Coordinates of C-alpha atoms and ligand atoms in Angstrom, one line a residue:
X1 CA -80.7 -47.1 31.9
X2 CA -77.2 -48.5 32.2
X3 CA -74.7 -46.0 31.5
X4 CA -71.1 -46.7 31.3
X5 CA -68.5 -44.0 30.6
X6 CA -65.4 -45.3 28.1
X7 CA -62.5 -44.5 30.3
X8 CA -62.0 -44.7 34.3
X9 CA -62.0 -41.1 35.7
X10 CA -58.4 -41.1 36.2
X11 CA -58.0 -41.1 32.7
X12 CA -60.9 -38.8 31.5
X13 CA -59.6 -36.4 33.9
X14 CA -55.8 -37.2 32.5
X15 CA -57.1 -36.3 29.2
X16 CA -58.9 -32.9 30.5
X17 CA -56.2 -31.5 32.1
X18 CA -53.9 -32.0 29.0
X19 CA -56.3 -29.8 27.1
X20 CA -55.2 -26.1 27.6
X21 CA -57.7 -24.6 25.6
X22 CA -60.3 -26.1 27.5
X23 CA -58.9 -25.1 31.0
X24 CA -58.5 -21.5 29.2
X25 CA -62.3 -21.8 27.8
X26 CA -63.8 -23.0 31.4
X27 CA -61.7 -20.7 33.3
X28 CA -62.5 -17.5 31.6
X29 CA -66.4 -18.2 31.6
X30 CA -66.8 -19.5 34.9
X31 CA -65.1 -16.6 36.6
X32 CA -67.4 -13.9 34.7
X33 CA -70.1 -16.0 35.8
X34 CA -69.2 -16.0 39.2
X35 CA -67.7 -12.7 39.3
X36 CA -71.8 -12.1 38.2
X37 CA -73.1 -14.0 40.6
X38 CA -71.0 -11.9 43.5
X39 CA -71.9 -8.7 41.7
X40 CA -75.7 -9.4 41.5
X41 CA -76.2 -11.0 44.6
X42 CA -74.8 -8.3 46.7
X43 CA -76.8 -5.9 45.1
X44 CA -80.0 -7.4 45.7
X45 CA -79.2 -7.4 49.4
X46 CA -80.1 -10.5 52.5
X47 CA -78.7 -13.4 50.0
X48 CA -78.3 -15.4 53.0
X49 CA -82.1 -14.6 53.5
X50 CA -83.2 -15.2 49.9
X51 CA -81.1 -18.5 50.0
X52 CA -82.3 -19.6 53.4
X53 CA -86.1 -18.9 52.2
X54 CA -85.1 -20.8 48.9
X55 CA -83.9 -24.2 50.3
X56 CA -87.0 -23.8 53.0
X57 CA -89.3 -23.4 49.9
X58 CA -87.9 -26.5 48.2
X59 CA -87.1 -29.0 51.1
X60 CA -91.2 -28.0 51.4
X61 CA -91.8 -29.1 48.3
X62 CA -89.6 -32.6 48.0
X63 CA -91.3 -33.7 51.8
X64 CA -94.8 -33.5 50.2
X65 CA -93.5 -34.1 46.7
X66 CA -96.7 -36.9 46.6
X67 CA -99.2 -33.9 47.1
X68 CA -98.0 -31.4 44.7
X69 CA -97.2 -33.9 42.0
X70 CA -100.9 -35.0 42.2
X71 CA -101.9 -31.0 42.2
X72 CA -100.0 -30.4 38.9
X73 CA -101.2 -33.3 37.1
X74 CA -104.8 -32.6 37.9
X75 CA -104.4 -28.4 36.8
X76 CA -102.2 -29.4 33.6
X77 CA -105.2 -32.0 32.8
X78 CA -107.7 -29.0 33.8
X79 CA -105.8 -26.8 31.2
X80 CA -106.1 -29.5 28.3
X81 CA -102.7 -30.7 28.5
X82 CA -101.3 -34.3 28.5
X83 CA -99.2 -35.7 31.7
X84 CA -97.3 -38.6 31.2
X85 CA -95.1 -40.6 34.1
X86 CA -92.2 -41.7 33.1
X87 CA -90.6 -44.8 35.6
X88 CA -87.4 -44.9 33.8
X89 CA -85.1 -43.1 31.1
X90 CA -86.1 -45.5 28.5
X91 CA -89.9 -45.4 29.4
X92 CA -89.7 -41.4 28.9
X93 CA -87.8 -41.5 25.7
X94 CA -90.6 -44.7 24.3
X95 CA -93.7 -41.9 25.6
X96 CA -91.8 -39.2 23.4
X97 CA -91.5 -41.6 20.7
X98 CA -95.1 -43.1 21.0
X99 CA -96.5 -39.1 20.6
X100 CA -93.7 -38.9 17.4
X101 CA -95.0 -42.0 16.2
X102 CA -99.2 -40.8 16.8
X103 CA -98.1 -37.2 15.0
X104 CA -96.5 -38.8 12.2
X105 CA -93.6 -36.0 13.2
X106 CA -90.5 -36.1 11.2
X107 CA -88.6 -33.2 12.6
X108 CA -88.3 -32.6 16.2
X109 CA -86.8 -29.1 17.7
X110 CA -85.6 -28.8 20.9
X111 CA -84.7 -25.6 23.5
X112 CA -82.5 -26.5 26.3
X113 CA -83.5 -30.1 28.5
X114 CA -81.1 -31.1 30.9
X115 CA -83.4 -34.1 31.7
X116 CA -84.2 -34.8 27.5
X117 CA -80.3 -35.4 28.0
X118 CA -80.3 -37.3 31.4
X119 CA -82.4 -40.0 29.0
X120 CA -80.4 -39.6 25.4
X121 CA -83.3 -38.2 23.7
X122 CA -81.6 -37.3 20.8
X123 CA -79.7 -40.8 19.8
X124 CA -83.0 -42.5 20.6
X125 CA -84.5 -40.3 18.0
X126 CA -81.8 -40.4 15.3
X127 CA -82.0 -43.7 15.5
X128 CA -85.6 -44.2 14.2
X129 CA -84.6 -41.6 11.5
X130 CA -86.1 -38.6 12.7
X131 CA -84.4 -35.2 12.7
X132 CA -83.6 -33.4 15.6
X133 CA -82.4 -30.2 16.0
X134 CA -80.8 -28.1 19.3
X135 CA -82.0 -24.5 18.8
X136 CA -80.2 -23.2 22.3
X137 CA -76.9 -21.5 20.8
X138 CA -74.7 -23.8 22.8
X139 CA -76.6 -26.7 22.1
X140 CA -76.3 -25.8 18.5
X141 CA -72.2 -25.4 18.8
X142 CA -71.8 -28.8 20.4
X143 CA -74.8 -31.1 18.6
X144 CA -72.4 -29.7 15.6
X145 CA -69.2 -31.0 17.6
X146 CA -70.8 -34.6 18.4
X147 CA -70.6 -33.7 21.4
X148 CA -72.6 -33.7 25.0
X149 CA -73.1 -30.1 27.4
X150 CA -70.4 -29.9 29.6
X151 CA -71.9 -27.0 32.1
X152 CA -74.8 -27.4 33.0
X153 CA -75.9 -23.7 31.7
X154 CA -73.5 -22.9 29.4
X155 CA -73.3 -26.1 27.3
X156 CA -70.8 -25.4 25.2
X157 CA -67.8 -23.9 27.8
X158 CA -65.2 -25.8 27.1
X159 CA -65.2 -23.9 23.3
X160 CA -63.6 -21.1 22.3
X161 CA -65.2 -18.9 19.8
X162 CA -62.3 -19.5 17.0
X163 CA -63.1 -23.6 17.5
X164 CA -66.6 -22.4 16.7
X165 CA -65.6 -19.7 13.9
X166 CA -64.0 -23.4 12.4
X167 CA -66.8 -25.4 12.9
X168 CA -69.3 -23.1 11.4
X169 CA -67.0 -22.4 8.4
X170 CA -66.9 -26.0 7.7
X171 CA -70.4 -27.0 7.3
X172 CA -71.2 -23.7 5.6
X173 CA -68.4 -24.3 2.9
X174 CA -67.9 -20.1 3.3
X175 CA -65.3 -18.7 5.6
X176 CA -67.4 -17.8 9.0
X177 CA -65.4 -14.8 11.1
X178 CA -65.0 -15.8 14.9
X179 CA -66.4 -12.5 16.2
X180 CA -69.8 -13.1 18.5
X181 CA -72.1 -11.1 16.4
X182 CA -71.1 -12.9 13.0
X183 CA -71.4 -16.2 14.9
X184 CA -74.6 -15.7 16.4
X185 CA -75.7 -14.4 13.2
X186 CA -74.8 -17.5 11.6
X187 CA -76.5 -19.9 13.5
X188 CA -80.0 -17.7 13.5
X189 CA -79.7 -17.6 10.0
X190 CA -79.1 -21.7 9.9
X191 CA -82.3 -21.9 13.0
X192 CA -84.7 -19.4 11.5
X193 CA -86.7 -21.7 8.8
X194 CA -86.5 -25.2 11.6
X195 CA -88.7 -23.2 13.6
X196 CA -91.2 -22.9 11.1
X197 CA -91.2 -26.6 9.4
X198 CA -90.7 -28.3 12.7
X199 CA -93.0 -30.8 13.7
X200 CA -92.5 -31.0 17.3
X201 CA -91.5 -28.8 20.1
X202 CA -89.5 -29.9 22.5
X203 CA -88.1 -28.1 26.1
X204 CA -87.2 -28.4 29.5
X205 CA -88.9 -27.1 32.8
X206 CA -87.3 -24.9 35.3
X207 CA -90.3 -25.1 37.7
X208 CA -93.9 -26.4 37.6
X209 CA -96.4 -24.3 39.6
X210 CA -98.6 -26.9 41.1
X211 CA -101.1 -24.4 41.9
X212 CA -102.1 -23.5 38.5
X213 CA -100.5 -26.0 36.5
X214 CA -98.1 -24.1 34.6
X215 CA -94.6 -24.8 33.5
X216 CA -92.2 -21.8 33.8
X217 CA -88.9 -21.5 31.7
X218 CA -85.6 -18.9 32.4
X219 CA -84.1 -18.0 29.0
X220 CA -82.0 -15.8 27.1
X221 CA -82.2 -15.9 23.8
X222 CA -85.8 -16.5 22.7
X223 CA -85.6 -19.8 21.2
X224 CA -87.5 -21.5 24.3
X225 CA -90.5 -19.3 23.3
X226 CA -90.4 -20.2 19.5
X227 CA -89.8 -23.8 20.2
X228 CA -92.8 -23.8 22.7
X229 CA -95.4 -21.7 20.2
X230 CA -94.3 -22.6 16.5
X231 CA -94.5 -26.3 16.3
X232 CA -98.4 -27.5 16.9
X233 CA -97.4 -30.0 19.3
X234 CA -95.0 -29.2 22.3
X235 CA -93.4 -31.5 25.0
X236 CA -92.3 -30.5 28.0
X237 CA -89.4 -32.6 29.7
X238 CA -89.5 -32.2 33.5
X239 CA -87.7 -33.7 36.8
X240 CA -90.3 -35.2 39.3
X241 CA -88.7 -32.9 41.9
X242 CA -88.8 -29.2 39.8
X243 CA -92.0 -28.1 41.4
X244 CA -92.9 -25.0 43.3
X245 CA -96.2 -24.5 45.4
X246 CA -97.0 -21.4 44.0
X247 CA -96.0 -18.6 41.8
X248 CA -95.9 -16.6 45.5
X249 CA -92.6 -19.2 45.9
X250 CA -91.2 -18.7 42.6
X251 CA -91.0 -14.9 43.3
X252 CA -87.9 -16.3 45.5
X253 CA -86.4 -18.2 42.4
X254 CA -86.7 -15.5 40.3
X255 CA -84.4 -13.6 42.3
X256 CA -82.0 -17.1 43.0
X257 CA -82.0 -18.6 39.8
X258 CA -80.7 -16.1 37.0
X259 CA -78.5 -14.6 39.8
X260 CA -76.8 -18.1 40.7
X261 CA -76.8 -19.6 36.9
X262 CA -75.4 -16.2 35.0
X263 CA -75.2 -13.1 37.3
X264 CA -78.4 -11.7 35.6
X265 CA -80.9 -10.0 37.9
X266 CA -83.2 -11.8 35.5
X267 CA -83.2 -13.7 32.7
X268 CA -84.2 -11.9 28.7
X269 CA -87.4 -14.0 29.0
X270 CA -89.1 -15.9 31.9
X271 CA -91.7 -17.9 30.0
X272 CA -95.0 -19.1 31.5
X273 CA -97.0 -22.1 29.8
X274 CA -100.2 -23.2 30.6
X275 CA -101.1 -25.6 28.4
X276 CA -101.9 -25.6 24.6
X277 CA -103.4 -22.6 23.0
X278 CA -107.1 -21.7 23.5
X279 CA -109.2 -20.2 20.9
X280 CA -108.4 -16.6 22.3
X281 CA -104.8 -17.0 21.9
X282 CA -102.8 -15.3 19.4
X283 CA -100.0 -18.1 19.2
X284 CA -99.0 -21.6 21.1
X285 CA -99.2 -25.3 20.2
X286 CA -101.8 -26.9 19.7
X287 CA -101.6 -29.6 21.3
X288 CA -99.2 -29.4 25.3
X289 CA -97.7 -32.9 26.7
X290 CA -95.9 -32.9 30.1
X291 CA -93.5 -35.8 30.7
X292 CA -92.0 -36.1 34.6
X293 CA -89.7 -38.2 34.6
X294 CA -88.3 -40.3 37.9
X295 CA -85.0 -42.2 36.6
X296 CA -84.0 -43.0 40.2
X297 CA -85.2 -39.7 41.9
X298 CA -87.6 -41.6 44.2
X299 CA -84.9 -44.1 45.3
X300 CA -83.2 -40.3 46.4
X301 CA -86.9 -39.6 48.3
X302 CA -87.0 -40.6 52.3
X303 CA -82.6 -41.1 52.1
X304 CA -82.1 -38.7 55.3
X305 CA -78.0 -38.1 54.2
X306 CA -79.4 -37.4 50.6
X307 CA -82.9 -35.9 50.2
X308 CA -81.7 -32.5 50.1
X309 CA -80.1 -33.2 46.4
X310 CA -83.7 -33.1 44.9
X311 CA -83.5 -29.3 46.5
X312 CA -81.6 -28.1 43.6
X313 CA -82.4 -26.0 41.2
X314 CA -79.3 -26.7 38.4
X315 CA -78.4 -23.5 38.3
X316 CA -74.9 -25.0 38.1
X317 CA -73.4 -22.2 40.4
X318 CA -71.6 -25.3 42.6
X319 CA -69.9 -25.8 38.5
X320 CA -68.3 -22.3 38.5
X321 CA -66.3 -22.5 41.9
X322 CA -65.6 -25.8 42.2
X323 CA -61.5 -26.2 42.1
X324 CA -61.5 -29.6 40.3
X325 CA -63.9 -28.6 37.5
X326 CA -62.6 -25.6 36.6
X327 CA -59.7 -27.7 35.6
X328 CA -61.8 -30.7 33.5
X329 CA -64.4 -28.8 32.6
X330 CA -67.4 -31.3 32.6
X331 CA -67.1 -34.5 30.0
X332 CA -64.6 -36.0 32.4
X333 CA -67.4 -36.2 35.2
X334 CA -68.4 -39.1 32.3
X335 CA -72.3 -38.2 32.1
X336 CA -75.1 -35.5 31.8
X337 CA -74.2 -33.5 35.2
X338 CA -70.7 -32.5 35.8
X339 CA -69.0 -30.7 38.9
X340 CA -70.1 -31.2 42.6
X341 CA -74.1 -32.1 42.2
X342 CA -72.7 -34.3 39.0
X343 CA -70.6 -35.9 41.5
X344 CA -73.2 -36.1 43.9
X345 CA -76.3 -36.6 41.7
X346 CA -74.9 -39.5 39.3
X347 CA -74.3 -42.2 41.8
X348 CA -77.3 -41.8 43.0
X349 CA -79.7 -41.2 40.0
X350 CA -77.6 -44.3 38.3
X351 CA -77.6 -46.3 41.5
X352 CA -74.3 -47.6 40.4
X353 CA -71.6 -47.1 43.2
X354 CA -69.6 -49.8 41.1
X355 CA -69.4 -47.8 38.0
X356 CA -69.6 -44.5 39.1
X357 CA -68.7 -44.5 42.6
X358 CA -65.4 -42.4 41.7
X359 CA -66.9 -39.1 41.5
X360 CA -67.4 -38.5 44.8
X361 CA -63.8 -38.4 44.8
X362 CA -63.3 -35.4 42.4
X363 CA -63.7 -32.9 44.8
X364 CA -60.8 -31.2 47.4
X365 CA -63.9 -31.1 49.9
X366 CA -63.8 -27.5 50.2
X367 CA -66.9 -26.5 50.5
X368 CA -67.2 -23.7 48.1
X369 CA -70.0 -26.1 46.3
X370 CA -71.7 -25.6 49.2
X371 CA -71.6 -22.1 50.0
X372 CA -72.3 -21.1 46.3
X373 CA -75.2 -23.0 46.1
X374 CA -78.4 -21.0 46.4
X375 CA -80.7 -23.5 47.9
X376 CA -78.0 -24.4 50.9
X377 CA -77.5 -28.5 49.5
X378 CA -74.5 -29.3 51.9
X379 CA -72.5 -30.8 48.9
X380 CA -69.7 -31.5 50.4
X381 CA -71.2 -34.2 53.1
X382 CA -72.7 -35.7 51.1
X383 CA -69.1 -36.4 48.7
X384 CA -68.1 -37.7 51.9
X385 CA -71.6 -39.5 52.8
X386 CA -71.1 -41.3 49.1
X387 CA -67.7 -41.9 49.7
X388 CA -68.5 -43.8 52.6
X389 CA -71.0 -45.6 51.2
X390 CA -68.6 -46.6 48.8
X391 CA -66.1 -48.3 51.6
X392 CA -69.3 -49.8 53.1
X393 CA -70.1 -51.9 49.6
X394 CA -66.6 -52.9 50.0
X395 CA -65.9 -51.3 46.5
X396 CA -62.5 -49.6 47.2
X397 CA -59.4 -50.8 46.4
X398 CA -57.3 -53.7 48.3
X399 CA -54.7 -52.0 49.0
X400 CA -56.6 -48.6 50.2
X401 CA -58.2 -51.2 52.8
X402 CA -55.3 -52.4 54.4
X403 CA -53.8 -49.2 54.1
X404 CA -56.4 -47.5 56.7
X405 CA -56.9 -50.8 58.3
X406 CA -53.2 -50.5 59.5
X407 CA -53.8 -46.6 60.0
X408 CA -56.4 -47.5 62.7
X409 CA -54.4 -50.2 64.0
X410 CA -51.3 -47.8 65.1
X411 CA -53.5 -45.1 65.7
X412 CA -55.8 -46.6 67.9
X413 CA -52.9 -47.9 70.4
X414 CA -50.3 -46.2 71.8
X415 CA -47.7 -48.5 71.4
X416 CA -48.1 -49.1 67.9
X417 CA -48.8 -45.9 67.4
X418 CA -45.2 -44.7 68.6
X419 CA -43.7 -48.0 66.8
X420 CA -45.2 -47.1 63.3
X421 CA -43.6 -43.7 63.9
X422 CA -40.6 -44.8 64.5
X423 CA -40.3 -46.8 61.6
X424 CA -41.3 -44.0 59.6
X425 CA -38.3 -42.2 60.4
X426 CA -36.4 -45.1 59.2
X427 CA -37.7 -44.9 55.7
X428 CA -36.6 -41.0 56.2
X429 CA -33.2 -40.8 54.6
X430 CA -34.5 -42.9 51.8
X431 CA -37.4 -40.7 50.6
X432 CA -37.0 -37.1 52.3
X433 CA -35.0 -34.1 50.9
X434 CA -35.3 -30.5 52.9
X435 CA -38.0 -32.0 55.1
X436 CA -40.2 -33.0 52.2
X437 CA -41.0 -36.3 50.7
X438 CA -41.1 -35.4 47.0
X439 CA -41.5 -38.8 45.1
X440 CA -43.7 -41.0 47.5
X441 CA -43.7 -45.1 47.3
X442 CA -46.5 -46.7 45.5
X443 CA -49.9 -45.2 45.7
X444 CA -47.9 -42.5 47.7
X445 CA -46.6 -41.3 44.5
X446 CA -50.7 -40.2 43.2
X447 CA -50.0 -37.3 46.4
X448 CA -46.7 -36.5 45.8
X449 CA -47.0 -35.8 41.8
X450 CA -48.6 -32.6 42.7
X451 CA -47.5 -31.5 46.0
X452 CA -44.6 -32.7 48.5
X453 CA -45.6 -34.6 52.0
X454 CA -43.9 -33.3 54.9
X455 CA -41.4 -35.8 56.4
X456 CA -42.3 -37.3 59.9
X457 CA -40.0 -34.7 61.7
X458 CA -36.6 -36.5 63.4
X459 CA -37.6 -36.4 66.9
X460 CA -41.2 -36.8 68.2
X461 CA -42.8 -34.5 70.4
X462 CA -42.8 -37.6 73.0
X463 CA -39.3 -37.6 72.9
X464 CA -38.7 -33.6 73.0
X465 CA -40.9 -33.7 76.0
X466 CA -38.9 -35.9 77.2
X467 CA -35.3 -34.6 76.5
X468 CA -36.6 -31.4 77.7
X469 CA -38.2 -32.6 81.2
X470 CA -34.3 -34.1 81.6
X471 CA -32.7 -31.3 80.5
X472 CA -34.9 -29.2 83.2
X473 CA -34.2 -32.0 86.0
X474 CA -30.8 -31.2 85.2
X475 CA -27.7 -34.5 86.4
X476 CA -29.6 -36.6 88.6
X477 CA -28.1 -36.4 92.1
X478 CA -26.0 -33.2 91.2
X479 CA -25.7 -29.9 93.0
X480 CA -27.3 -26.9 91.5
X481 CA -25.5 -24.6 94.2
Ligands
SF4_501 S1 -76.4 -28.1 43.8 FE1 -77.0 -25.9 44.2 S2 -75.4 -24.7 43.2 FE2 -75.3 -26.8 42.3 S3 -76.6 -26.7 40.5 FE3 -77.9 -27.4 42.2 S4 -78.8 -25.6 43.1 FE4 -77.1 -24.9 41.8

């Protein structure tokens, strides 16, 4: 699917950074999480164990990715349950709309999908006039707003509760106080009778267990379970990668997972599907449909400097330390995932360096993606891998290509070297004030708006070394009696 964000990234991220309440919003939320994270991690004890035994468990899983994928359709199809392949975006959302379509269904409900979004479920859906409804609280807040997620586990981050108090009040026509309880309240009260006249069920997939077939969710406020039960028919949305072995392996994710994403030891639910109900059950659709979807996944597959992306487990942890997004929050990353595996993961998922090629760039390279993340994805080479992909297709600017094309040139040679420098110095007294260069020329100026380049200092240390070997020497031909 071709995807093209309105603005350049310069200017989303312009527009971010004006927006105080949002850097307020995504600040406060993303340091309780990761103050949670630290908290919960610790206690549990060997996190660098737990994390090593998590990537090993999923770098397993994506090198024999053929195997297990055939393993889980066959015990899904064992269980009674429907497994569709979807190629593309637009195939997966034309199988959804093809089972819509067979049911006759006129109202969809959905629990949080991170992959129903990668492939604009929704506005494929409104679009052929039938109703769909997010049932996750956040989801809920920013469906209201017109808006997309913009953290990957807490959707609706960038809002503060008084911008939802507003929004509440307005479509209830009654004045809506912006205390949690009242607001949560609210919304159950609006969800409550969807759940019952729904036609479809719609959710995502943390992890598939190959083994048995099953599709496991993480949740917290019980929606996933009435979404998955209520409506006869349910449809699971799942990434080709999200599979574990066994439900041995997802002992290890159910100690990674909540702890990364929120700081829980575990989640209020952890929900286990397998398949539609049986005549013994007491509740559960009738009727189970798994959709995996690929949208550029397998291009990822057999890439040595990128196969380790499929590792993750979006627990958006890399999100909640990451420098840049804690100050533009996640619509400026211009699609579904935002902060480092957004900047890592769209390029490639898209397979657009031209369009989206820029996010690689929205990182300090720090690192902290990397050590944050529970399955060990070395984030931060692979911004740089991306970024040098992006030179290699020749897709940076003109004058950034002569810029290091002349930085190689002086640096690579000695003379040059010490020529460039000294015609640095000459620019000095032009640009320089206390040993700083505070308003740069050109693209210079990008650096200097936000922090002041050292001046090349008067004297080199080729010509210190020098003054000082002659100052040792002392007068040639002199006497030192
Ligand atoms: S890259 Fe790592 S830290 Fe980021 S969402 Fe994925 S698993 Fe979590």
């Amino acid at each position: 699917m071709s995807v093209k964000p309105a603005m350049p990234l310069k200017e989303r991220m312009k527009h971010a950074i004006a927006d105080e309440t949002l850097i307020e919003a995504v600040k406060k939320t993303t340091d309780r999480l990761e103050g949670g994270k630290l908290a919960s991690s610790e206690a549990l004890g060997n996190w660098q164990e737990w994390r090593e035994q998590g990537s090993r468990i999923r770098s397993h899983v994506v090198q024999h990715l053929d195997y297990y994928l055939g393993q889980l359709i066959q015990n899904v199809k064992k269980r009674g349950g429907h497994v569709h392949i979807a190629d593309t975006a637009e195939h997966a959302v034309q199988i959804f709309l093809d089972i819509t379509k067979q049911k006759n269904a006129k109202s969809v409900l959905k629990s949080k999908s991170m992959v129903s979004e990668e492939v604009h479920l929704n506005k494929a859906l409104e679009e052929i006039g039938v109703k769909v409804l997010e049932s996750d609280l956040g989801e809920y807040i920013i469906q209201l707003f017109g808006e997309a997620p913009s953290h990957i586990i807490i959707p609706a981050i960038h809002k503060n509760r008084y911008q939802i108090a507003d929004k509440f009040s307005a479509i209830s026509g009654e004045q809506i106080s912006e205390d949690t309880p009242t607001l949560t309240a609210f919304a159950r009260r609006k969800l409550r009778q969807e759940f019952l006249e729904a036609d479809i069920g719609v959710s995502g997939c943390n992890f598939a267990i190959a083994e048995s077939g099953s599709i496991v969710m993480f949740t917290n406020e019980g929606n996933g379970r009435m979404v998955t039960t209520l409506p006869p028919v349910h449809v699971a949305f799942m990434g080709m990668e999200r599979l574990l072995p066994s439900f041995e392996d997802l002992e290890t994710f159910v100690n990674l997972l909540p702890r990364s994403a929120t700081g829980q030891k575990i989640t209020s639910y952890v929900s286990v599907i397998n398949g539609p109900r049986k005549e013994e059950d007491l509740d559960g659709a009738q009727e189970f449909h798994l959709i995996i979807v690929d949208n550029g996944r397998s291009n990822i597959l057999g890439d040595d400097e990128f196969q380790e992306v499929l590792n993750c487990i979006r627990c958006g942890a890399c999100l909640n330390v990451c420098p840049v997004y804690r100050h533009i929050g996640g619509h400026a990353y211009g699609d579904v995932y935002p902060g480092p595996i957004g900047a890592v993961i769209t390029p490639l998922l898209r397979d657009d360096m031209k369009v989206w090629g820029d996010l690689p760039y929205a990182s300090s390279l720090c690192g902290a993606c990397t050590d944050a993340c529970p399955v060990k994805i070395p984030l931060h080479d692979m911004l740089v891998h991306l970024r040098a992909r992006k030179v290699k297709l020749g897709l940076t600017p003109g004058w950034e290509r002569m810029a290091f094309r002349m930085y190689r040139g002086s640096f690579a040679n000695p003379g040059r070297y010490r020529l460039s420098m000294r015609a640095a110095k000459l620019m000095v007294p032009f640009m320089a004030k206390d040993g700083y260069i505070e308003k740069g020329p050109l693209h210079m100026l990008g650096w200097t708006n936000a922090r002041h380049f050292p001046s090349p200092a008067p004297q080199s240390f080729r010509e210190k070394w020098a003054q000082l070997s002659a100052e040792l020497e002392g007068p040639k031909g002199g006497d030192s009696k």
